[in-house]
Amino acid sequence: MAVWVCYFFTLSYPFIFDDFLNIAGNPSIQDIGNPLRIIRFNPLRLVTYFTFALNYLFGQNNVTGYHIVNILIHSANSILVWMLVRNIYSTPLMKSSIPEAGIEQIALFTALVFAVHPLATESVTYMVQRLVSLSSMFFLISVNLYLQIRSGENQQIRSGENQQIRSGEHSPALKAWLFTGLICSSLLAFFSRENTWVLFVILLLAELTFYQNTAGHKQWSAWLLILNIFLFLLITAYVVLSGKYFKPIPPIETHQYTITVPVYYLTQVCVICSYLGLLVFPYGQVFDRDFTPVFSVSNPGFILCSLILLAFITVLILLRKKQPVLFFSLAWFLITLLPQSLVPRPNFFFEHRLYLPSAGIFIVMVSLLFHCGWRAGFKPSLVFLVLIPALASLAILRNLTWHDELSLWNDTVRKSPANSRAWNNLGHARYDLKDYPGAETAFRNAINITPRLAELWYNLALTQQMQNKPDTAINSISAAISLDPGKAMYFNDRGVMLAMNRNYTLALDDFTRALSIAPHLRQALLNRARVYDLTGDTLLRNKDLRNAGEPITH
């Protein structure tokens, strides 16, 4: 119910940004009877794209169905977080640490915080980020199943000389079903999004944290260690053989500097600290954040964030023996964030990367608040009666920003004014609404940030053409051609502009250059045929019409 309160009004929200490439305009999901198309499109994420194909089968591009599935997945994940907390406190090491009523309260409020926290909005409302929520669902199912298997075995933990705590044993049939479920959910997680490869690291961490001195501990630890080593070697081999990772990222639309591997890692130290800050104080959310890179270890911000991260890791280590739940949860945050921070990417920061890691921080926050409350003699649940509605209100407000592309990109440029991509997308949103002066302003702002990006000059030219500014439009598209002379459409569209100015000779030159780049570009053939018609060259007009597959009229 809490999830639906925050998200029910988003059911009509349109496709945004990458939704078009991955869903609305993705032909591979439009024929569910041909799964090979989905596999070819993205073999490592085929499960998620298969769910998109199911959505398309029943509703084509009706956005309501996609939103309903995303909200249901987030609801399921909130329940799985509740189960995770209960299963952690049901392990042999923890089952007598606090009363059952206390476990239920911690589990309930952790799940509620996860359900309504505004940082989840990008993973739920942004339809393509089902990649994150679905893979997280299978990840959480796998961890819960593992904890069920291990806590259901006839295990024992010693405290002192004689005291023993024993848990009941699952029947062989039930254990077989649980183990089969673990294998299946693990595979589904891996093929929903490849970042879930750290699942077995988490399982090994759970084994070493909660099941020491229990029956089967050595065998489980050994198998999990072997499996992690195998996956590490497999992933390393893939990275090395593919040759496309850990290379400097050249300047693109989002940045005007080269992102080297050291720069990426230095910046990620600050990014992780920012993530922690947003989880505790979710203020200032932005879709496409313009995060300042760190180029030197002498950077004051980097030094401060390094000290914070060092303190975080120190606390984590100190909690290993005395507070295993807090240790496991803090380690969960770092480990599940690792795949997002390890491989250099063009974007340093995205909120959806926090979806699964956030569960660990929420367990720590809620557990600490309850333990402190019990010791101080007040009811911690009263705090959550205020906190949960406050977080839900922030989630609702954040979701209002996702109402459409205009709203989202207006919010983004307001909070990240140096983000060229955000200004470019705002320009497109305004152009689609026929706000051509507003679009021109947005494209000019993008050009001021990244002046050597041809696409921006091209977009500016189209906007100026729609405002009947032929000379400035021609100048802008000429700038685009000088920056990227290999785009046939640039020449074609400049030819159209020149022809509208009755400069037929130069227009014909541009159409010819467009066809030299893309010989079968139908638009260029038709446009050149029209100019030949205007100049009275019937033979050449007919030749272009034939090549374009058009009937010849006299």
XYZ file of C-alpha atoms in Angstrom:
554
model
C 0.000 0.000 0.000
C 2.797 2.437 0.888
C 4.401 1.881 -2.516
C 1.157 2.530 -4.390
C 0.542 5.750 -2.457
C 3.864 7.069 -3.783
C 3.531 5.774 -7.342
C -0.095 5.230 -8.382
C -0.368 8.634 -10.089
C 2.649 7.864 -12.331
C 0.740 5.231 -14.346
C 0.175 7.626 -17.254
C 3.697 9.084 -17.311
C 5.211 8.852 -20.832
C 8.394 7.214 -22.078
C 11.451 9.317 -21.277
C 15.025 9.425 -22.583
C 16.455 5.867 -22.813
C 12.932 4.397 -22.681
C 12.648 5.131 -26.407
C 15.779 3.205 -27.375
C 15.159 0.266 -25.050
C 11.360 -0.037 -25.097
C 9.215 2.192 -27.333
C 11.546 2.064 -30.329
C 13.106 -1.339 -29.719
C 12.021 -3.806 -32.450
C 13.614 -6.750 -30.628
C 10.847 -6.764 -27.980
C 8.013 -6.508 -30.494
C 8.041 -10.178 -31.467
C 8.067 -12.359 -28.377
C 7.877 -15.420 -30.601
C 11.418 -14.694 -31.761
C 13.501 -14.683 -28.545
C 16.746 -14.697 -30.534
C 16.148 -11.031 -31.344
C 16.109 -10.220 -27.627
C 19.240 -12.284 -27.044
C 21.051 -10.502 -29.878
C 19.978 -7.100 -28.574
C 21.448 -7.662 -25.100
C 22.287 -11.248 -24.094
C 23.346 -10.301 -20.554
C 19.989 -8.609 -19.838
C 17.662 -10.902 -21.735
C 15.344 -11.612 -18.757
C 14.489 -7.946 -18.295
C 13.976 -7.393 -22.010
C 11.754 -10.474 -22.116
C 9.495 -8.797 -19.518
C 9.410 -5.708 -21.752
C 8.401 -8.017 -24.607
C 5.559 -9.391 -22.464
C 4.417 -5.856 -21.770
C 4.505 -5.105 -25.487
C 2.582 -8.305 -26.274
C -0.338 -7.306 -24.055
C -0.310 -3.535 -24.450
C 2.168 -2.493 -27.158
C 3.438 0.941 -26.129
C 0.708 1.654 -23.592
C 2.810 3.012 -20.724
C 0.351 1.983 -17.988
C 1.290 -1.679 -18.226
C 5.001 -0.940 -17.938
C 4.439 1.251 -14.894
C 2.213 -1.331 -13.186
C 4.866 -4.030 -13.569
C 7.595 -1.698 -12.234
C 5.482 -0.773 -9.209
C 4.671 -4.428 -8.521
C 8.378 -5.299 -8.669
C 9.199 -2.512 -6.206
C 6.399 -3.738 -3.916
C 7.838 -7.257 -4.069
C 11.315 -5.926 -3.286
C 9.993 -4.110 -0.222
C 8.540 -7.410 1.022
C 11.827 -9.164 0.237
C 13.727 -6.558 2.304
C 11.330 -7.301 5.169
C 12.067 -11.018 4.762
C 15.810 -10.326 4.566
C 15.828 -8.594 7.945
C 13.779 -11.380 9.534
C 16.027 -14.056 8.040
C 19.175 -12.268 9.234
C 17.848 -12.102 12.783
C 16.760 -15.758 12.520
C 20.291 -17.024 11.906
C 21.786 -19.120 14.713
C 24.087 -16.283 15.733
C 21.325 -13.667 15.993
C 18.077 -15.459 16.802
C 18.336 -14.855 20.563
C 19.844 -11.380 20.359
C 16.565 -9.454 20.497
C 12.908 -10.433 21.164
C 10.729 -11.569 18.276
C 8.582 -8.447 18.575
C 11.703 -6.308 18.137
C 12.704 -8.230 15.016
C 9.254 -7.684 13.515
C 9.439 -3.947 14.138
C 12.917 -3.591 12.656
C 11.930 -5.658 9.624
C 8.681 -3.742 9.083
C 10.154 -0.262 9.296
C 13.214 -1.158 7.209
C 10.878 -2.397 4.477
C 8.749 0.745 4.738
C 11.787 3.032 4.446
C 12.906 1.063 1.374
C 9.395 1.260 -0.085
C 8.898 5.028 0.193
C 12.416 6.451 0.071
C 12.571 9.038 -2.751
C 15.867 7.691 -4.118
C 13.941 4.686 -5.440
C 11.890 6.848 -7.809
C 14.419 6.662 -10.643
C 14.410 2.860 -10.475
C 10.604 2.628 -10.453
C 9.156 5.551 -12.448
C 11.868 5.498 -15.117
C 10.593 2.473 -17.022
C 13.890 1.242 -18.459
C 15.343 0.978 -14.958
C 13.338 -2.174 -14.461
C 16.825 -3.444 -15.263
C 17.771 -2.411 -11.726
C 14.617 -3.311 -9.814
C 14.079 -6.706 -11.471
C 17.691 -7.836 -11.031
C 17.494 -6.632 -7.415
C 14.359 -8.717 -6.903
C 16.081 -11.920 -8.010
C 19.171 -10.933 -5.987
C 17.074 -10.515 -2.816
C 15.218 -13.767 -3.480
C 18.562 -15.577 -3.774
C 19.930 -14.179 -0.508
C 16.696 -14.976 1.329
C 16.668 -18.518 -0.008
C 20.275 -19.050 1.037
C 19.559 -17.826 4.558
C 16.518 -20.118 4.681
C 18.585 -23.109 3.577
C 21.369 -22.495 6.067
C 19.132 -21.644 9.006
C 17.026 -24.697 8.266
C 19.950 -27.103 8.412
C 20.755 -28.910 11.636
C 23.357 -26.403 12.700
C 24.638 -25.327 16.077
C 26.560 -22.470 17.564
C 28.367 -22.603 20.894
C 28.384 -19.895 23.520
C 30.626 -20.833 26.391
C 31.293 -24.412 27.347
C 27.871 -26.027 27.485
C 25.250 -23.701 25.998
C 24.025 -24.596 22.523
C 21.450 -23.044 20.207
C 19.997 -25.406 17.623
C 17.576 -24.717 14.820
C 15.104 -27.087 13.258
C 16.059 -28.999 10.142
C 14.289 -28.705 6.807
C 13.045 -31.882 5.208
C 15.200 -33.123 2.301
C 12.396 -32.325 -0.139
C 11.999 -28.754 1.110
C 15.745 -28.232 1.104
C 15.909 -29.483 -2.491
C 13.186 -27.031 -3.529
C 14.921 -24.167 -1.763
C 18.252 -25.029 -3.367
C 16.649 -25.288 -6.818
C 15.028 -21.911 -6.232
C 18.408 -20.463 -5.250
C 20.018 -21.661 -8.483
C 17.143 -20.393 -10.639
C 16.899 -16.985 -8.950
C 20.679 -16.550 -9.188
C 20.619 -17.205 -12.928
C 17.633 -14.890 -13.376
C 19.493 -12.177 -11.472
C 22.615 -12.555 -13.628
C 20.614 -12.395 -16.852
C 18.460 -9.477 -15.726
C 21.486 -7.243 -15.249
C 25.106 -8.342 -15.220
C 25.981 -6.170 -12.205
C 24.555 -8.835 -9.890
C 27.724 -10.952 -10.176
C 28.541 -9.956 -6.572
C 25.643 -12.117 -5.341
C 27.957 -14.956 -4.342
C 30.249 -12.511 -2.555
C 27.252 -11.524 -0.427
C 26.396 -15.181 0.209
C 29.977 -15.879 1.288
C 29.870 -12.827 3.542
C 26.621 -14.081 5.110
C 28.147 -17.510 5.671
C 31.277 -16.112 7.327
C 29.290 -13.641 9.418
C 26.323 -15.639 10.697
C 27.169 -19.328 10.381
C 30.598 -19.865 11.894
C 30.855 -22.974 14.083
C 27.751 -24.480 12.499
C 27.293 -27.747 10.689
C 28.247 -27.433 7.048
C 30.055 -24.122 7.490
C 33.370 -25.304 6.060
C 31.763 -26.965 3.058
C 29.537 -23.982 2.203
C 32.401 -21.539 2.680
C 34.691 -23.586 0.462
C 32.129 -23.931 -2.340
C 31.233 -20.248 -2.248
C 34.903 -19.261 -2.262
C 35.575 -21.485 -5.274
C 32.521 -20.095 -7.053
C 33.625 -16.500 -6.405
C 37.129 -17.220 -7.675
C 35.679 -18.859 -10.798
C 33.397 -15.867 -11.466
C 36.272 -13.449 -10.878
C 38.465 -15.276 -13.395
C 35.589 -15.517 -15.886
C 34.777 -11.812 -15.643
C 38.470 -10.883 -15.820
C 38.892 -12.991 -18.958
C 35.831 -11.368 -20.529
C 37.079 -7.862 -19.719
C 40.552 -8.574 -21.092
C 39.354 -10.324 -24.253
C 36.657 -7.764 -25.056
C 39.205 -4.964 -24.817
C 36.515 -2.305 -24.366
C 36.785 -1.692 -20.642
C 39.249 0.326 -18.558
C 40.138 2.567 -21.473
C 40.200 6.368 -21.302
C 36.762 7.789 -22.109
C 37.144 10.683 -24.576
C 35.179 13.944 -24.314
C 31.522 13.520 -25.233
C 28.241 15.345 -24.711
C 28.340 14.924 -20.921
C 31.916 16.087 -20.359
C 34.674 18.052 -22.082
C 37.565 16.142 -20.529
C 39.038 12.679 -20.869
C 38.029 10.281 -18.103
C 41.036 8.111 -17.353
C 40.834 5.121 -15.008
C 42.599 6.994 -12.138
C 40.278 10.001 -12.565
C 37.242 7.717 -12.496
C 38.332 5.951 -9.300
C 39.320 9.172 -7.536
C 35.938 10.640 -8.396
C 34.094 7.534 -7.242
C 35.426 8.097 -3.711
C 33.506 11.386 -3.666
C 30.515 9.805 -5.421
C 30.171 7.134 -2.709
C 30.162 9.842 -0.029
C 27.481 11.707 -1.966
C 25.446 8.516 -2.186
C 25.634 8.112 1.598
C 24.547 11.710 2.074
C 21.525 11.290 -0.209
C 20.443 8.110 1.553
C 20.422 9.888 4.920
C 19.240 13.304 3.648
C 17.448 12.841 0.288
C 17.586 16.453 -0.788
C 18.624 17.845 -4.160
C 17.892 14.792 -6.302
C 18.659 15.230 -9.988
C 18.308 12.833 -12.906
C 21.506 13.590 -14.826
C 23.902 15.021 -12.251
C 26.879 17.041 -13.423
C 29.392 15.590 -10.969
C 32.712 17.415 -10.739
C 35.606 15.033 -11.535
C 38.652 14.638 -9.305
C 41.949 14.891 -11.178
C 44.365 14.873 -8.237
C 44.730 13.283 -4.810
C 45.477 16.770 -3.479
C 41.901 17.855 -4.223
C 40.410 19.031 -0.861
C 37.066 17.383 -1.606
C 38.784 14.103 -2.362
C 40.816 14.274 0.862
C 37.675 14.883 2.924
C 35.735 12.093 1.194
C 38.691 9.720 1.575
C 38.689 10.344 5.326
C 34.942 9.748 5.498
C 35.228 6.523 3.498
C 38.197 5.397 5.613
C 36.155 6.028 8.765
C 33.254 4.082 7.230
C 35.484 1.068 6.529
C 37.114 1.303 9.980
C 33.725 1.258 11.690
C 32.683 -1.655 9.477
C 35.725 -3.698 10.568
C 35.254 -2.851 14.255
C 31.643 -4.045 14.094
C 32.661 -7.467 12.755
C 32.540 -9.259 16.114
C 30.286 -7.102 18.282
C 27.550 -6.120 15.832
C 27.400 -8.685 13.003
C 24.118 -7.345 11.570
C 25.513 -3.833 11.232
C 28.777 -5.222 9.821
C 26.942 -7.305 7.223
C 24.633 -4.446 6.239
C 27.424 -1.892 5.798
C 29.428 -4.434 3.814
C 26.297 -5.110 1.732
C 26.241 -1.438 0.745
C 29.868 -1.400 -0.415
C 29.818 -4.793 -2.138
C 26.600 -4.261 -4.096
C 27.827 -0.804 -5.099
C 31.142 -2.239 -6.299
C 30.045 -3.241 -9.837
C 28.688 0.281 -10.361
C 31.964 1.870 -9.238
C 34.544 -0.562 -10.574
C 34.122 -0.258 -14.345
C 34.723 3.283 -15.694
C 31.652 4.833 -17.312
C 30.930 8.184 -18.960
C 28.602 9.104 -16.082
C 30.000 9.214 -12.578
C 26.683 9.353 -10.744
C 23.174 7.965 -11.165
C 20.603 7.518 -8.404
C 19.338 4.158 -9.694
C 22.723 2.648 -8.836
C 21.737 2.985 -5.161
C 18.598 0.859 -5.387
C 20.005 -2.448 -4.128
C 22.866 -1.017 -1.989
C 20.386 1.198 -0.122
C 18.860 -1.836 1.612
C 22.052 -2.269 3.650
C 22.096 1.349 4.826
C 18.392 1.225 5.722
C 18.934 -1.891 7.858
C 21.718 -0.063 9.717
C 19.675 3.114 10.206
C 16.574 1.347 11.481
C 18.486 -1.133 13.678
C 20.536 1.638 15.284
C 17.469 3.755 15.928
C 15.650 0.873 17.577
C 18.623 -0.188 19.703
C 19.248 3.397 20.825
C 15.560 3.881 21.505
C 15.296 0.757 23.616
C 18.318 1.770 25.660
C 17.052 5.342 26.109
C 13.604 4.144 27.124
C 11.483 5.605 24.282
C 9.527 3.938 21.511
C 11.464 4.162 18.224
C 8.298 3.366 16.292
C 7.070 6.894 17.094
C 9.995 8.314 15.110
C 8.964 6.283 12.085
C 5.385 7.509 12.320
C 6.877 10.862 11.332
C 9.753 9.656 9.142
C 7.770 7.338 6.842
C 5.164 9.984 5.824
C 7.971 12.524 5.357
C 9.900 10.209 3.021
C 6.708 9.301 1.173
C 5.951 12.997 0.656
C 9.428 13.544 -0.781
C 8.944 10.541 -3.092
C 5.630 11.952 -4.326
C 7.205 15.355 -4.954
C 10.109 13.751 -6.785
C 7.730 11.704 -8.917
C 5.967 14.889 -10.005
C 9.228 15.862 -11.704
C 8.956 12.745 -13.903
C 5.601 13.895 -15.281
C 7.083 14.500 -18.747
C 10.374 15.254 -20.457
C 9.922 19.002 -20.205
C 9.469 18.834 -16.443
C 12.356 16.407 -15.952
C 14.888 18.330 -18.048
C 13.828 21.700 -16.641
C 14.540 20.319 -13.187
C 17.858 18.858 -14.352
C 19.238 22.043 -15.917
C 18.143 24.026 -12.876
C 20.198 21.772 -10.593
C 22.997 20.923 -13.067
C 23.328 24.034 -15.255
C 26.701 22.918 -16.658
C 25.240 19.699 -18.100
C 25.261 19.973 -21.895
C 23.241 16.781 -22.400
C 20.497 18.089 -20.128
C 20.245 21.343 -22.108
C 20.197 19.378 -25.370
C 17.362 17.156 -24.162
C 15.487 20.179 -22.850
C 15.842 21.653 -26.332
C 14.307 18.512 -27.850
C 11.434 18.617 -25.333
C 10.694 22.252 -26.184
C 11.035 21.562 -29.922
C 8.459 18.746 -29.692
C 6.072 21.227 -28.055
C 6.749 23.716 -30.894
C 8.385 26.131 -28.463
C 11.095 26.959 -31.002
C 12.507 30.077 -29.282
C 12.810 28.125 -26.038
C 14.423 25.222 -27.883
C 16.912 27.575 -29.524
C 17.878 28.994 -26.124
C 18.399 25.496 -24.742
C 20.534 24.383 -27.681
C 22.627 27.562 -27.448
C 23.238 26.891 -23.754
C 24.359 23.365 -24.636
C 26.716 24.747 -27.313
C 28.218 27.199 -24.831
C 29.217 24.192 -22.701
C 30.287 21.800 -25.484
C 30.893 23.929 -28.602
C 32.578 21.165 -30.595
C 29.648 18.748 -30.585
C 28.198 18.686 -34.116
C 24.813 17.336 -33.060
C 24.097 20.477 -31.029
C 24.752 22.788 -34.004
C 22.545 20.572 -36.158
C 19.700 20.736 -33.611
C 20.126 24.505 -33.407
C 19.919 24.784 -37.196
C 16.644 22.822 -37.361
C 15.174 25.042 -34.647
C 16.224 28.209 -36.492
C 14.776 26.868 -39.725
C 11.409 26.396 -37.994
C 11.548 30.060 -36.975
C 12.147 31.154 -40.572
C 15.758 32.152 -39.983
C 17.320 30.662 -43.131
C 20.689 32.420 -43.035
C 21.424 31.655 -39.383
C 20.150 28.088 -39.871
C 22.569 27.580 -42.789
C 25.437 28.994 -40.719
C 24.611 26.656 -37.824
C 24.339 23.524 -39.933
C 27.571 24.491 -41.703
C 29.229 24.542 -38.273
C 27.876 21.040 -37.673
C 29.317 19.858 -41.008
C 32.724 21.341 -40.259
C 32.793 19.415 -36.969
C 31.469 16.148 -38.419
C 31.705 16.013 -42.234
C 30.763 12.334 -42.349
C 27.024 12.741 -41.670
C 24.957 12.469 -44.845
C 21.861 13.977 -43.204
C 23.736 17.154 -42.383
C 24.469 17.737 -46.074
C 20.950 16.707 -47.056
C 19.310 19.150 -44.649
C 21.641 21.996 -45.585
C 20.752 21.286 -49.191
C 17.062 21.664 -48.297
C 17.772 25.002 -46.607
C 19.782 26.221 -49.596
C 17.063 25.127 -52.005
C 14.473 27.035 -49.975
C 16.743 30.074 -50.433
C 16.743 29.286 -54.196
C 20.461 28.621 -54.125
C 20.023 25.568 -56.329
C 23.650 25.073 -57.377
C 24.928 24.773 -53.814
C 21.882 22.707 -52.883
C 22.666 20.184 -55.627
C 26.270 20.022 -54.420
C 25.082 19.185 -50.900
C 22.649 16.481 -52.034
C 25.411 14.948 -54.152
C 27.821 14.971 -51.190
C 25.133 13.378 -49.013
C 24.733 10.598 -51.589
C 28.484 10.097 -51.799
C 28.372 9.261 -48.078
C 25.090 7.300 -48.154
C 24.355 6.295 -51.798
C 20.888 4.937 -50.997
C 19.681 7.825 -48.836
C 16.174 8.153 -50.264
C 15.570 11.641 -48.878
C 18.633 13.010 -50.672
C 17.604 11.351 -53.942
C 14.095 12.816 -53.750
C 15.353 16.259 -52.725
C 17.866 16.341 -55.559
C 15.141 15.227 -57.969
C 12.956 18.153 -56.878
C 15.792 20.628 -57.465
C 16.497 19.107 -60.891
C 12.817 19.556 -61.625
C 13.014 23.222 -60.608
C 16.093 23.753 -62.795
C 14.515 21.942 -65.768
C 16.900 18.950 -65.844
C 14.305 16.256 -66.532
C 16.718 13.415 -67.346
C 18.600 13.708 -64.052
C 15.311 14.179 -62.170
C 13.923 10.946 -63.621
C 17.119 9.066 -62.832
C 16.948 10.075 -59.136
C 13.251 9.230 -58.955
C 13.941 5.757 -60.369
C 16.757 5.206 -57.881
C 14.422 6.298 -55.072
C 11.727 3.888 -56.270
C 9.264 6.669 -57.120
C 6.978 6.737 -60.214
C 8.000 9.168 -62.936
C 5.386 11.737 -63.777
C 5.426 14.225 -66.628
